Amino acid sequence: MHTLVSCRGTRSQQRVRFSFGKASRQFGSGHHDAVRGREKKVENENKNRNPRSAPAATGCKVQTRRTLNLRARSLVVLLIIGIIAVPVMPQAHAASGTYFDNVVVILMENNAINNIYNQVPFQTTLANTYTLSTAFSQTGSPSEPNYLALFAGNNFYSSDGNCCFQLSNTNLVDRLEAAGLTWTAFAEDASGSGTCGFSPPRSGDHFPFIDFSDMQTSSRCSHFQSTSSTGDPEFIAALNQPNPSNLIWLTPNDQDNSHDSIPLTGDNYLSALVPLILSSATFTTKRAALFILYDEAKGYGSSSNCCVFASWSGPVAKKAFQSNNPYSHYSLLHTVEQNWGLSTLANDAGAPVMTEFFGASTPPPLTTTFTFSSSSPTVNTPVTFTASATGGTSPYSFSWNFGDGTTRTGASVTHVYPSTQSFSVTETATDSSLPSQNAVSSQTITISAPPPPSTSFTFLPATPIVNSLVTFSAITIGGTAPYSVSWNFGDGASSTGTSVAHTFASAQSFTVKETATDSSTPTQTATSSQSVAVVTTPCLSNRRNVAIHLHYSVR
C-alpha cells in the first residue's frame, strides 16, 4: 500500500501534495483553502472506516492508498469546477497609457531636495527644463520600506532595513502582467542576470522585486537584468529596442546613486546617463517618461529635510513646471496604475496622482515681425529681410512669400524685385511647441525705379605722351547695375570695359567719349566726354628737372 506523510511548513512554503501511483502533482497555496475542506471530509471518512489510521505526529498525516484515491478524484472535480468558474482574463497588448506608454524609473539615494536642487548643476538644469515636485516625501526609513512602498503600496515597516524577504502580497508586476504590460528591472553590477539567482549588490534593500515570493519563477526572473556601471550599456540598449518594456527600472550602484558618495558624484553620473536616455529610440519615437527619485532624505523628520528630489522628464512631461502639491512614494505607484487603468494595491489607493506633471505646458502666444533694407528699395537691387519671433517655444522656423510669386525660408534672406510696383510681403514664424503655433507678419514694400545712370571717367597719366599707354577708368552710378562701358578715343579706335588702355599715335587733342549702359528694362545710357591733349615730349618743367639732374650727375 502506498502511503504519504505530508507536513505543513511556514505560510510562504505551504503546499498540498497528492500521490497517485507513481505520479505526484504539486499545487500552490492558491488552491489550499478549497482543498482543505475536501481533505477534512476524506479524513473523517477514513477515521470511521479504520480507527487505527490516526495521524502519526502533530501536524502530519499518514495517508493510505484508498485515501489518496479519494483525494485524487476529489482534486479532478475541483479542477473542473475551477476551470468553469474562473473567467479567462483577456491578455491585452501593451496598452497606450493616459500619460505615457513607456516609463523609466531611476532610484537615487539618501538626499533631500535641498541637497540636490540648486546645489548640483545637472539635476538643477533638468528640473528647470522639465519638472520638479518640491513636496515629495518618503514613506519611511531606512531604504527598503521606501522601495517596497513604490512596488507594492505598503512599506511593511521594519527598522532593520531587511524586513520583508519572500512577501506574498500582490505587487506592481502582478498588475502589469495581468494587463498585458511588460517590464524589465535593471541593477548595476548585479550577478545572475536573467535567473532566480539574481543578486544586486545590496540585495532587496534597493531592489524590491526579489522581496516577493511570486517573483521567483523562471519567467519573471528572466526580467531581472544586470547592467555595467560603466555607461550602463545593457540598460541603454533596452531603450533602443523596437519594442521596449512598458516599465523599465534601474537601480544604480552605491557610488552612482550617491548612497556611498557625495551628491555631486550622483549628479555627474546622471549627467552622462540621462542624455543617452532622452536621445534613445524610446524617448524620441514614443510617448515616454523618465522619473528620477531619491528614496529618502538624510535627517528624515526634520523640517529642513521633509522632502526628496523628484523630477519627471521626457517628451510627455511639461516644460519648466514646478508643483508644491504634496506627493509620496505611493503617488508614483498610483500614477503608474492610473496611467494603465490598473487596480491599486494598498496605501497607494489614497495617494494623489501626479497628473499635473504631464501634457504640454501652455507656452505664451507666438508673435513675429520683420524688417527690410533699404528703406527705399529699387528694381534689381537686393533687399535683405530679417525676421524675429517672441513667445511660443523656441527654436523657430521662418518662411517668406515676397508677393511676386517667389518664396524663401530662413530667419534672414535676400530678394531682388525685377519691376517697379508695390508688393505685399508675408513672413510666417512657426515655433517648436506641440502642437506648433504659427504667427504671421505682413508689410507692403514699394519698389522704385532707380535714378538715371550717370558716368564719368579718369585717365593717367594726366599728360599723355605719343606712343605711350594711357589708362582710362569709368565710374558709373544710378541706373541698374551691372553696367557695360564702351569707349571712343577720337582717333578712330574704340574699346569696351570699365578700365581700358590706349596708345595715341600723334601729338594732338582727342575727344574721348565713354558710354555706360545699365541693366534695366529698357536699358538706360549715360555718356561722358573729355578732351585729351597728347604731347610728343614731357612738359617743360619735367625737362628742366631732368637737365638739372644731369648737370649735377656730371659734376
Coordinates of C-alpha atoms in Angstrom, one line a residue:
M1 CA 0.0 0.0 0.0
H2 CA 1.3 3.4 -0.9
T3 CA 1.4 6.0 1.9
L4 CA 2.4 9.6 2.0
V5 CA 3.3 11.7 5.0
S6 CA 2.8 15.4 4.5
C7 CA 3.5 18.2 7.0
R8 CA 2.7 21.9 6.7
G9 CA 5.6 24.3 6.9
T10 CA 5.7 28.1 7.0
R11 CA 3.0 30.1 5.4
S12 CA 5.2 31.1 2.5
Q13 CA 6.1 27.4 1.9
Q14 CA 2.6 25.8 2.2
R15 CA 2.0 23.1 -0.4
V16 CA -0.6 20.3 -0.6
R17 CA 0.7 17.1 -2.2
F18 CA -1.1 14.1 -3.6
S19 CA 0.3 10.8 -4.7
F20 CA -1.5 8.6 -7.1
G21 CA 0.6 5.5 -8.0
K22 CA 4.0 6.9 -9.2
A23 CA 2.6 10.2 -10.3
S24 CA 2.9 13.3 -8.0
R25 CA 1.4 16.7 -8.5
Q26 CA 2.0 19.9 -6.5
F27 CA -0.3 22.8 -6.2
G28 CA 0.4 26.2 -4.7
S29 CA -1.3 27.8 -1.8
G30 CA -3.9 29.4 -4.2
H31 CA -5.9 26.2 -4.0
H32 CA -5.1 25.5 -0.4
D33 CA -8.4 26.5 1.3
A34 CA -10.6 24.8 -1.2
V35 CA -8.7 21.5 -1.0
R36 CA -8.5 21.6 2.8
G37 CA -12.3 21.4 3.1
R38 CA -12.4 18.3 0.9
E39 CA -9.4 16.9 2.7
K40 CA -11.1 17.1 6.1
K41 CA -14.1 15.3 4.8
V42 CA -12.0 12.4 3.5
E43 CA -10.0 12.3 6.8
N44 CA -13.2 11.8 8.8
E45 CA -14.4 9.1 6.4
N46 CA -11.1 7.2 6.9
K47 CA -11.2 7.5 10.7
N48 CA -14.7 5.9 10.7
R49 CA -13.5 3.1 8.4
N50 CA -10.2 2.5 10.2
P51 CA -9.8 3.9 13.7
R52 CA -6.2 2.9 13.7
S53 CA -5.3 5.2 10.9
A54 CA -4.6 8.1 13.3
P55 CA -2.1 10.8 12.5
A56 CA 1.5 9.7 13.0
A57 CA 2.5 13.1 14.5
T58 CA 1.2 16.5 15.3
G59 CA 0.8 18.5 12.1
C60 CA 1.4 15.3 9.9
K61 CA -0.9 12.7 8.4
V62 CA -0.2 9.1 7.3
Q63 CA -2.4 8.6 4.2
T64 CA -3.5 5.2 2.8
R65 CA -3.8 4.4 -0.9
R66 CA -7.6 4.4 -0.5
T67 CA -7.4 7.9 1.0
L68 CA -5.2 9.1 -1.8
N69 CA -7.5 7.6 -4.5
L70 CA -10.4 9.5 -3.0
R71 CA -8.3 12.7 -2.9
A72 CA -7.3 12.4 -6.5
R73 CA -10.9 12.0 -7.6
S74 CA -11.8 15.0 -5.5
L75 CA -9.0 17.0 -7.0
V76 CA -10.2 16.3 -10.5
V77 CA -13.7 17.5 -9.6
L78 CA -12.3 20.7 -8.0
L79 CA -10.1 21.4 -11.0
I80 CA -13.0 21.1 -13.4
I81 CA -15.1 23.4 -11.2
G82 CA -12.3 25.9 -11.1
I83 CA -11.8 25.9 -14.8
I84 CA -15.5 26.5 -15.3
A85 CA -15.9 29.1 -12.6
V86 CA -12.9 31.2 -13.1
P87 CA -13.3 33.6 -16.0
V88 CA -10.5 33.9 -18.5
M89 CA -8.9 37.3 -18.2
P90 CA -8.1 38.8 -21.6
Q91 CA -4.4 39.5 -22.1
A92 CA -4.2 42.9 -23.7
H93 CA -1.4 44.0 -25.8
A94 CA 0.8 46.8 -24.4
A95 CA -1.9 49.4 -24.0
S96 CA -1.5 53.1 -24.6
G97 CA -1.4 54.9 -21.3
T98 CA -3.2 58.0 -20.3
Y99 CA 0.1 59.9 -19.7
F100 CA 2.8 57.7 -21.2
D101 CA 3.3 54.4 -23.0
N102 CA 6.8 53.7 -21.5
V103 CA 8.2 54.8 -18.2
V104 CA 11.7 54.6 -16.9
V105 CA 12.3 54.9 -13.1
I106 CA 15.8 55.6 -11.6
L107 CA 16.2 55.4 -7.8
M108 CA 18.8 57.6 -6.2
E109 CA 19.8 57.6 -2.5
N110 CA 19.7 59.5 0.7
N111 CA 19.4 63.1 -0.3
A112 CA 16.8 65.7 0.5
I113 CA 15.7 68.1 -2.2
N114 CA 17.7 70.9 -0.6
N115 CA 20.9 68.8 -1.1
I116 CA 20.2 68.5 -4.9
Y117 CA 18.2 71.3 -6.3
N118 CA 20.2 74.5 -6.8
Q119 CA 23.2 72.6 -5.3
V120 CA 24.3 70.3 -8.2
P121 CA 24.3 71.5 -11.8
F122 CA 22.8 68.7 -13.9
Q123 CA 19.7 67.8 -11.8
T124 CA 19.0 71.5 -11.3
T125 CA 19.1 72.1 -15.0
L126 CA 17.0 69.0 -15.7
A127 CA 14.4 70.1 -13.2
N128 CA 14.3 73.7 -14.5
T129 CA 13.9 72.4 -18.1
Y130 CA 11.2 69.8 -17.3
T131 CA 9.5 69.4 -13.9
L132 CA 10.2 69.3 -10.2
S133 CA 8.0 68.2 -7.3
T134 CA 9.0 70.3 -4.3
A135 CA 6.9 68.4 -1.7
F136 CA 7.6 64.8 -2.4
S137 CA 8.0 62.8 0.8
Q138 CA 9.4 59.4 1.7
T139 CA 7.3 56.8 3.4
G140 CA 9.8 55.6 6.0
S141 CA 13.4 54.9 6.8
P142 CA 15.9 53.2 6.1
S143 CA 15.8 52.4 2.4
E144 CA 13.9 49.1 2.0
P145 CA 10.5 50.2 3.2
N146 CA 10.5 53.1 0.7
Y147 CA 11.3 50.7 -2.2
L148 CA 8.5 48.4 -1.0
A149 CA 6.1 51.3 -1.0
L150 CA 7.0 52.1 -4.6
F151 CA 6.5 48.4 -5.6
A152 CA 3.6 47.2 -3.5
G153 CA 1.8 50.1 -1.9
N154 CA 3.0 49.2 1.6
N155 CA 6.3 49.7 3.4
F156 CA 5.9 46.6 5.6
Y157 CA 7.7 48.6 8.1
S158 CA 10.7 47.3 9.9
S159 CA 13.7 49.2 11.3
D160 CA 16.3 46.7 10.3
G161 CA 16.3 47.6 6.6
N162 CA 15.9 43.9 5.6
C163 CA 12.4 43.3 6.7
C164 CA 10.5 41.6 4.1
F165 CA 12.0 38.8 2.1
Q166 CA 9.5 36.5 0.4
L167 CA 6.4 38.6 0.9
S168 CA 3.3 37.0 -0.6
N169 CA 1.4 40.3 -1.2
T170 CA 0.2 41.4 -4.6
N171 CA 2.7 43.8 -6.3
L172 CA 3.0 46.0 -9.3
V173 CA 4.3 43.3 -11.6
D174 CA 1.2 41.2 -10.9
R175 CA -0.9 44.1 -12.0
L176 CA 1.3 44.9 -15.1
E177 CA 1.3 41.3 -16.4
A178 CA -2.4 40.8 -15.8
A179 CA -3.0 43.8 -18.1
G180 CA -0.6 42.5 -20.8
L181 CA 2.1 45.1 -20.0
T182 CA 5.8 44.4 -20.0
W183 CA 8.6 45.2 -17.6
T184 CA 12.3 44.9 -17.1
A185 CA 14.3 45.6 -13.9
F186 CA 18.0 46.5 -14.1
A187 CA 20.5 46.7 -11.3
E188 CA 24.1 47.9 -11.9
D189 CA 26.8 45.3 -11.4
A190 CA 24.4 42.5 -10.3
S191 CA 25.2 38.8 -10.7
G192 CA 23.0 36.1 -12.0
S193 CA 21.4 38.2 -14.8
G194 CA 18.2 36.7 -16.1
T195 CA 18.0 34.0 -13.4
C196 CA 16.4 33.5 -10.0
G197 CA 19.9 33.7 -8.6
F198 CA 19.9 37.4 -9.5
S199 CA 21.8 39.2 -6.8
P200 CA 22.1 43.0 -6.8
P201 CA 24.9 44.4 -4.7
R202 CA 22.5 45.3 -1.9
S203 CA 20.0 42.5 -2.4
G204 CA 16.4 43.6 -1.9
D205 CA 17.3 46.6 0.1
H206 CA 17.4 48.7 -3.1
F207 CA 15.7 46.2 -5.4
P208 CA 12.2 45.3 -4.2
F209 CA 11.4 42.9 -7.0
I210 CA 13.2 40.0 -5.2
D211 CA 11.4 40.6 -1.9
F212 CA 8.2 38.9 -3.2
S213 CA 7.8 35.1 -3.4
D214 CA 5.8 35.2 -6.6
M215 CA 8.7 36.8 -8.4
Q216 CA 10.8 33.7 -8.0
T217 CA 9.7 32.0 -11.2
S218 CA 12.0 31.4 -14.2
S219 CA 9.6 33.5 -16.4
R220 CA 9.8 36.5 -14.1
C221 CA 13.4 36.1 -13.1
S222 CA 14.3 36.4 -16.8
H223 CA 13.3 40.1 -16.5
F224 CA 16.0 40.8 -13.9
Q225 CA 18.9 42.2 -15.8
S226 CA 22.4 43.4 -14.8
T227 CA 23.9 46.4 -16.5
S228 CA 27.5 47.5 -16.2
S229 CA 28.1 50.7 -14.2
T230 CA 30.5 51.8 -16.9
G231 CA 28.0 53.6 -19.1
D232 CA 25.0 51.2 -18.4
P233 CA 25.2 49.8 -22.0
E234 CA 22.7 47.0 -21.4
F235 CA 20.2 49.4 -20.0
I236 CA 20.6 51.9 -22.8
A237 CA 20.4 49.0 -25.4
A238 CA 17.0 48.2 -23.9
L239 CA 15.8 51.7 -24.7
N240 CA 16.9 51.4 -28.3
Q241 CA 14.9 48.2 -29.0
P242 CA 11.9 48.4 -31.3
N243 CA 9.5 47.2 -28.6
P244 CA 10.9 48.4 -25.2
S245 CA 9.2 47.3 -22.0
N246 CA 6.4 49.5 -20.7
L247 CA 8.1 49.8 -17.3
I248 CA 11.9 49.9 -17.0
W249 CA 13.5 50.1 -13.6
L250 CA 17.2 51.0 -12.8
T251 CA 18.9 50.6 -9.5
P252 CA 22.4 52.2 -9.8
N253 CA 25.2 51.0 -7.6
D254 CA 26.0 52.8 -4.3
Q255 CA 28.5 55.2 -5.8
D256 CA 26.4 56.2 -8.7
N257 CA 23.2 56.7 -6.6
S258 CA 25.0 58.8 -4.0
H259 CA 24.5 56.3 -1.2
D260 CA 28.2 56.0 -0.5
S261 CA 29.3 59.2 -2.3
I262 CA 28.6 62.9 -2.3
P263 CA 25.6 64.4 -4.3
L264 CA 27.9 65.7 -7.0
T265 CA 29.1 62.1 -7.8
G266 CA 25.5 61.1 -8.4
D267 CA 24.9 64.3 -10.4
N268 CA 27.9 63.5 -12.6
Y269 CA 26.6 60.0 -13.2
L270 CA 23.2 61.3 -14.2
S271 CA 24.7 64.0 -16.4
A272 CA 26.2 61.2 -18.6
L273 CA 23.3 58.8 -18.5
V274 CA 20.2 61.0 -18.8
P275 CA 21.2 62.5 -22.2
L276 CA 21.5 58.9 -23.5
I277 CA 18.1 58.1 -22.2
L278 CA 16.4 61.2 -23.7
S279 CA 18.1 60.7 -27.1
S280 CA 17.2 56.9 -27.2
A281 CA 14.7 55.5 -29.7
T282 CA 12.2 55.1 -26.9
F283 CA 12.3 58.7 -25.9
T284 CA 12.5 60.1 -29.5
T285 CA 9.8 58.0 -31.1
K286 CA 7.4 57.0 -28.3
R287 CA 5.4 58.6 -25.5
A288 CA 8.0 58.0 -22.8
A289 CA 8.6 59.5 -19.4
L290 CA 11.6 59.4 -17.1
F291 CA 11.2 59.7 -13.3
I292 CA 14.3 60.3 -11.2
L293 CA 13.6 59.9 -7.5
Y294 CA 15.5 59.8 -4.2
D295 CA 14.4 57.1 -1.7
E296 CA 14.8 59.1 1.5
A297 CA 16.3 62.3 2.8
K298 CA 19.1 62.4 5.3
G299 CA 17.8 63.7 8.6
Y300 CA 14.3 62.5 7.8
G301 CA 11.7 64.1 10.1
S302 CA 13.4 67.5 10.4
S303 CA 11.7 70.5 9.0
S304 CA 14.6 71.1 6.6
N305 CA 14.6 67.5 5.2
C306 CA 10.9 66.8 4.7
C307 CA 11.2 66.1 1.0
V308 CA 13.2 64.3 -1.6
F309 CA 14.2 65.4 -5.1
A310 CA 11.6 64.0 -7.7
S311 CA 11.5 65.0 -11.3
W312 CA 9.6 63.9 -14.4
S313 CA 11.2 64.5 -17.8
G314 CA 10.9 63.3 -21.4
P315 CA 8.6 64.1 -24.3
V316 CA 5.3 63.8 -22.3
A317 CA 6.4 65.8 -19.4
K318 CA 5.7 69.5 -19.1
K319 CA 8.4 72.1 -19.5
A320 CA 9.6 74.5 -16.8
F321 CA 7.0 73.3 -14.4
Q322 CA 7.1 73.0 -10.6
S323 CA 4.5 72.0 -8.1
N324 CA 4.4 72.2 -4.3
N325 CA 1.4 69.8 -4.0
P326 CA 2.2 67.0 -1.6
Y327 CA 3.2 63.6 -3.0
S328 CA 4.9 60.5 -1.8
H329 CA 6.3 57.2 -3.0
Y330 CA 2.7 55.9 -3.1
S331 CA 2.0 58.6 -5.6
L332 CA 4.4 57.2 -8.1
L333 CA 2.8 53.8 -7.8
H334 CA -0.7 55.2 -8.1
T335 CA 0.3 57.3 -11.1
V336 CA 1.6 54.2 -12.9
E337 CA -1.6 52.3 -12.0
Q338 CA -3.9 55.1 -13.2
N339 CA -2.0 55.5 -16.4
W340 CA -2.8 52.0 -17.5
G341 CA -6.1 51.5 -15.6
L342 CA -4.6 49.0 -13.1
S343 CA -6.2 48.3 -9.7
T344 CA -4.5 49.8 -6.7
L345 CA -2.7 47.6 -4.1
A346 CA -2.8 49.2 -0.7
N347 CA -1.8 52.6 0.6
D348 CA -1.4 53.8 -3.0
A349 CA -5.2 54.0 -3.3
G350 CA -5.3 57.2 -1.3
A351 CA -2.2 58.8 -2.7
P352 CA -2.5 61.8 -5.1
V353 CA -1.8 61.0 -8.7
M354 CA 0.9 63.1 -10.4
T355 CA -1.3 64.1 -13.4
E356 CA -0.2 67.8 -13.3
F357 CA 3.3 66.9 -14.5
F358 CA 2.2 65.6 -17.8
G359 CA 1.0 67.3 -21.0
A360 CA 2.4 70.2 -22.8
S361 CA 2.8 73.4 -20.8
T362 CA 0.9 76.2 -22.4
P363 CA 3.5 78.5 -23.9
P364 CA 2.9 82.2 -24.3
P365 CA 1.4 83.2 -27.6
L366 CA 3.8 83.4 -30.5
T367 CA 4.4 86.8 -32.2
T368 CA 6.7 87.8 -35.1
T369 CA 7.8 90.8 -37.1
F370 CA 10.4 91.6 -39.7
T371 CA 12.5 94.4 -41.1
F372 CA 14.0 95.0 -44.6
S373 CA 16.8 97.2 -46.0
S374 CA 17.0 99.6 -47.6
S375 CA 14.1 101.9 -46.7
S376 CA 13.7 102.8 -50.4
P377 CA 14.4 99.6 -52.4
T378 CA 14.8 99.8 -56.2
V379 CA 14.4 97.5 -59.1
N380 CA 17.1 94.7 -59.4
T381 CA 18.7 95.7 -56.1
P382 CA 19.0 93.0 -53.4
V383 CA 16.7 93.6 -50.5
T384 CA 17.5 91.9 -47.1
F385 CA 14.7 90.7 -45.0
T386 CA 15.2 89.8 -41.3
A387 CA 12.6 88.1 -39.1
S388 CA 12.3 87.8 -35.3
A389 CA 9.9 86.0 -33.0
T390 CA 8.9 86.0 -29.3
G391 CA 6.8 83.8 -27.2
G392 CA 5.9 80.2 -28.2
T393 CA 8.6 77.6 -27.8
S394 CA 12.0 78.1 -29.5
P395 CA 13.6 77.3 -31.8
Y396 CA 11.6 79.0 -34.5
S397 CA 11.4 78.4 -38.3
F398 CA 10.5 81.2 -40.8
S399 CA 9.0 81.2 -44.3
W400 CA 8.5 84.1 -46.7
N401 CA 6.2 85.0 -49.5
F402 CA 7.6 88.0 -51.4
G403 CA 4.3 88.8 -53.2
D404 CA 5.8 88.3 -56.7
G405 CA 5.3 84.6 -56.8
T406 CA 8.6 83.7 -55.1
T407 CA 9.2 82.2 -51.6
R408 CA 12.1 81.5 -49.3
T409 CA 12.8 80.1 -45.8
G410 CA 15.2 81.3 -43.1
A411 CA 15.4 84.0 -40.5
S412 CA 17.4 86.3 -42.8
V413 CA 17.0 86.2 -46.6
T414 CA 17.6 88.5 -49.6
H415 CA 15.4 89.0 -52.6
V416 CA 15.6 91.0 -55.8
Y417 CA 12.5 92.6 -57.4
P418 CA 12.5 92.9 -61.2
S419 CA 9.8 95.5 -61.6
T420 CA 8.6 98.8 -60.1
Q421 CA 5.4 98.3 -58.1
S422 CA 4.2 97.6 -54.6
F423 CA 4.4 94.0 -53.2
S424 CA 2.8 92.5 -50.1
V425 CA 5.5 90.6 -48.2
T426 CA 4.2 87.9 -45.8
E427 CA 6.5 86.3 -43.2
T428 CA 5.3 83.3 -41.2
A429 CA 7.0 82.1 -38.0
T430 CA 6.4 78.5 -36.6
D431 CA 7.6 77.5 -33.1
S432 CA 8.5 74.1 -31.7
S433 CA 5.6 73.5 -29.3
L434 CA 3.3 70.5 -29.6
P435 CA 1.1 71.3 -31.3
S436 CA 3.1 74.1 -33.0
Q437 CA 2.0 77.7 -33.1
N438 CA 2.1 80.0 -36.2
A439 CA 2.4 83.8 -36.3
V440 CA 2.2 85.9 -39.4
S441 CA 3.5 89.4 -40.2
S442 CA 2.9 91.3 -43.4
Q443 CA 4.2 94.6 -44.8
T444 CA 3.9 96.4 -48.2
I445 CA 7.2 97.1 -49.9
T446 CA 7.3 99.6 -52.8
I447 CA 10.0 99.1 -55.4
S448 CA 11.0 102.2 -57.2
A449 CA 12.9 102.8 -60.4
P450 CA 16.5 103.7 -59.6
P451 CA 17.8 107.2 -60.5
P452 CA 19.0 107.5 -64.1
P453 CA 22.6 106.5 -64.6
S454 CA 25.4 109.0 -64.7
T455 CA 29.0 108.3 -65.7
S456 CA 32.5 109.9 -65.7
F457 CA 36.0 108.8 -66.3
T458 CA 39.6 109.5 -65.4
F459 CA 42.8 108.8 -67.3
L460 CA 46.5 108.5 -66.4
P461 CA 49.0 110.0 -67.0
A462 CA 47.4 113.4 -66.9
T463 CA 49.6 114.5 -69.8
P464 CA 49.7 111.6 -72.2
I465 CA 52.8 111.2 -74.5
V466 CA 52.7 109.9 -78.0
N467 CA 53.1 106.2 -78.3
S468 CA 52.7 105.7 -74.5
L469 CA 49.9 103.8 -72.9
V470 CA 47.1 105.8 -71.4
T471 CA 44.7 104.1 -68.9
F472 CA 41.1 105.1 -68.8
S473 CA 38.7 104.2 -65.9
A474 CA 34.9 104.7 -65.9
I475 CA 32.8 105.5 -62.9
T476 CA 29.0 104.9 -63.2
I477 CA 26.3 105.4 -60.6
G478 CA 22.5 105.3 -60.7
G479 CA 20.5 103.1 -63.1
T480 CA 20.6 99.4 -62.5
A481 CA 23.9 97.6 -62.1
P482 CA 25.8 95.9 -63.6
Y483 CA 26.9 98.3 -66.3
S484 CA 28.6 97.8 -69.7
V485 CA 31.0 100.5 -70.8
S486 CA 32.2 101.4 -74.3
W487 CA 34.9 103.9 -75.4
N488 CA 35.6 106.0 -78.5
F489 CA 39.1 107.5 -78.3
G490 CA 38.6 110.1 -81.0
D491 CA 41.3 108.7 -83.2
G492 CA 39.1 106.1 -84.9
A493 CA 39.9 103.5 -82.2
S494 CA 37.3 102.1 -79.7
S495 CA 37.2 99.6 -76.8
T496 CA 34.9 98.2 -74.1
G497 CA 35.3 97.6 -70.4
T498 CA 35.2 99.6 -67.2
S499 CA 39.0 100.1 -67.3
V500 CA 40.9 100.1 -70.6
A501 CA 44.4 101.2 -72.0
H502 CA 45.0 103.0 -75.3
T503 CA 48.1 104.4 -77.2
F504 CA 47.8 107.6 -79.2
A505 CA 50.0 107.8 -82.3
S506 CA 50.2 111.5 -82.8
A507 CA 50.5 114.7 -80.7
Q508 CA 47.2 116.5 -80.7
S509 CA 44.0 116.8 -78.8
F510 CA 41.5 114.0 -79.0
T511 CA 37.9 114.0 -77.8
V512 CA 37.4 110.8 -75.8
K513 CA 33.8 109.6 -75.3
E514 CA 32.7 107.0 -72.7
T515 CA 29.2 105.5 -72.8
A516 CA 27.8 103.5 -69.9
T517 CA 24.7 101.2 -70.3
D518 CA 22.8 99.8 -67.3
S519 CA 20.8 96.6 -66.9
S520 CA 17.3 98.0 -66.5
T521 CA 14.5 97.1 -68.8
P522 CA 14.5 99.0 -71.1
T523 CA 18.2 99.9 -70.7
Q524 CA 19.4 103.4 -69.8
T525 CA 22.6 105.0 -71.0
A526 CA 24.9 107.8 -69.9
T527 CA 27.8 109.4 -71.6
S528 CA 30.9 111.4 -70.6
S529 CA 33.4 113.2 -72.9
Q530 CA 36.8 114.8 -72.3
S531 CA 39.5 116.4 -74.4
V532 CA 42.8 114.6 -74.1
A533 CA 45.9 116.5 -75.2
V534 CA 48.7 114.2 -76.3
V535 CA 52.3 115.6 -76.5
T536 CA 55.5 114.5 -78.1
T537 CA 57.7 115.0 -75.0
P538 CA 57.2 115.6 -71.3
C539 CA 56.2 119.1 -70.3
L540 CA 58.9 121.8 -69.8
S541 CA 59.0 121.6 -66.0
N542 CA 59.9 118.0 -66.3
R543 CA 62.7 118.7 -68.9
R544 CA 64.2 121.3 -66.5
N545 CA 64.3 118.8 -63.7
V546 CA 65.9 116.3 -65.9
A547 CA 68.6 118.8 -67.1
I548 CA 69.4 119.8 -63.5
H549 CA 69.7 116.2 -62.5
L550 CA 72.1 115.5 -65.4
H551 CA 74.2 118.6 -64.6
Y552 CA 74.8 117.5 -61.0
S553 CA 75.4 114.0 -62.1
V554 CA 78.2 115.1 -64.5
R555 CA 79.9 117.2 -61.8

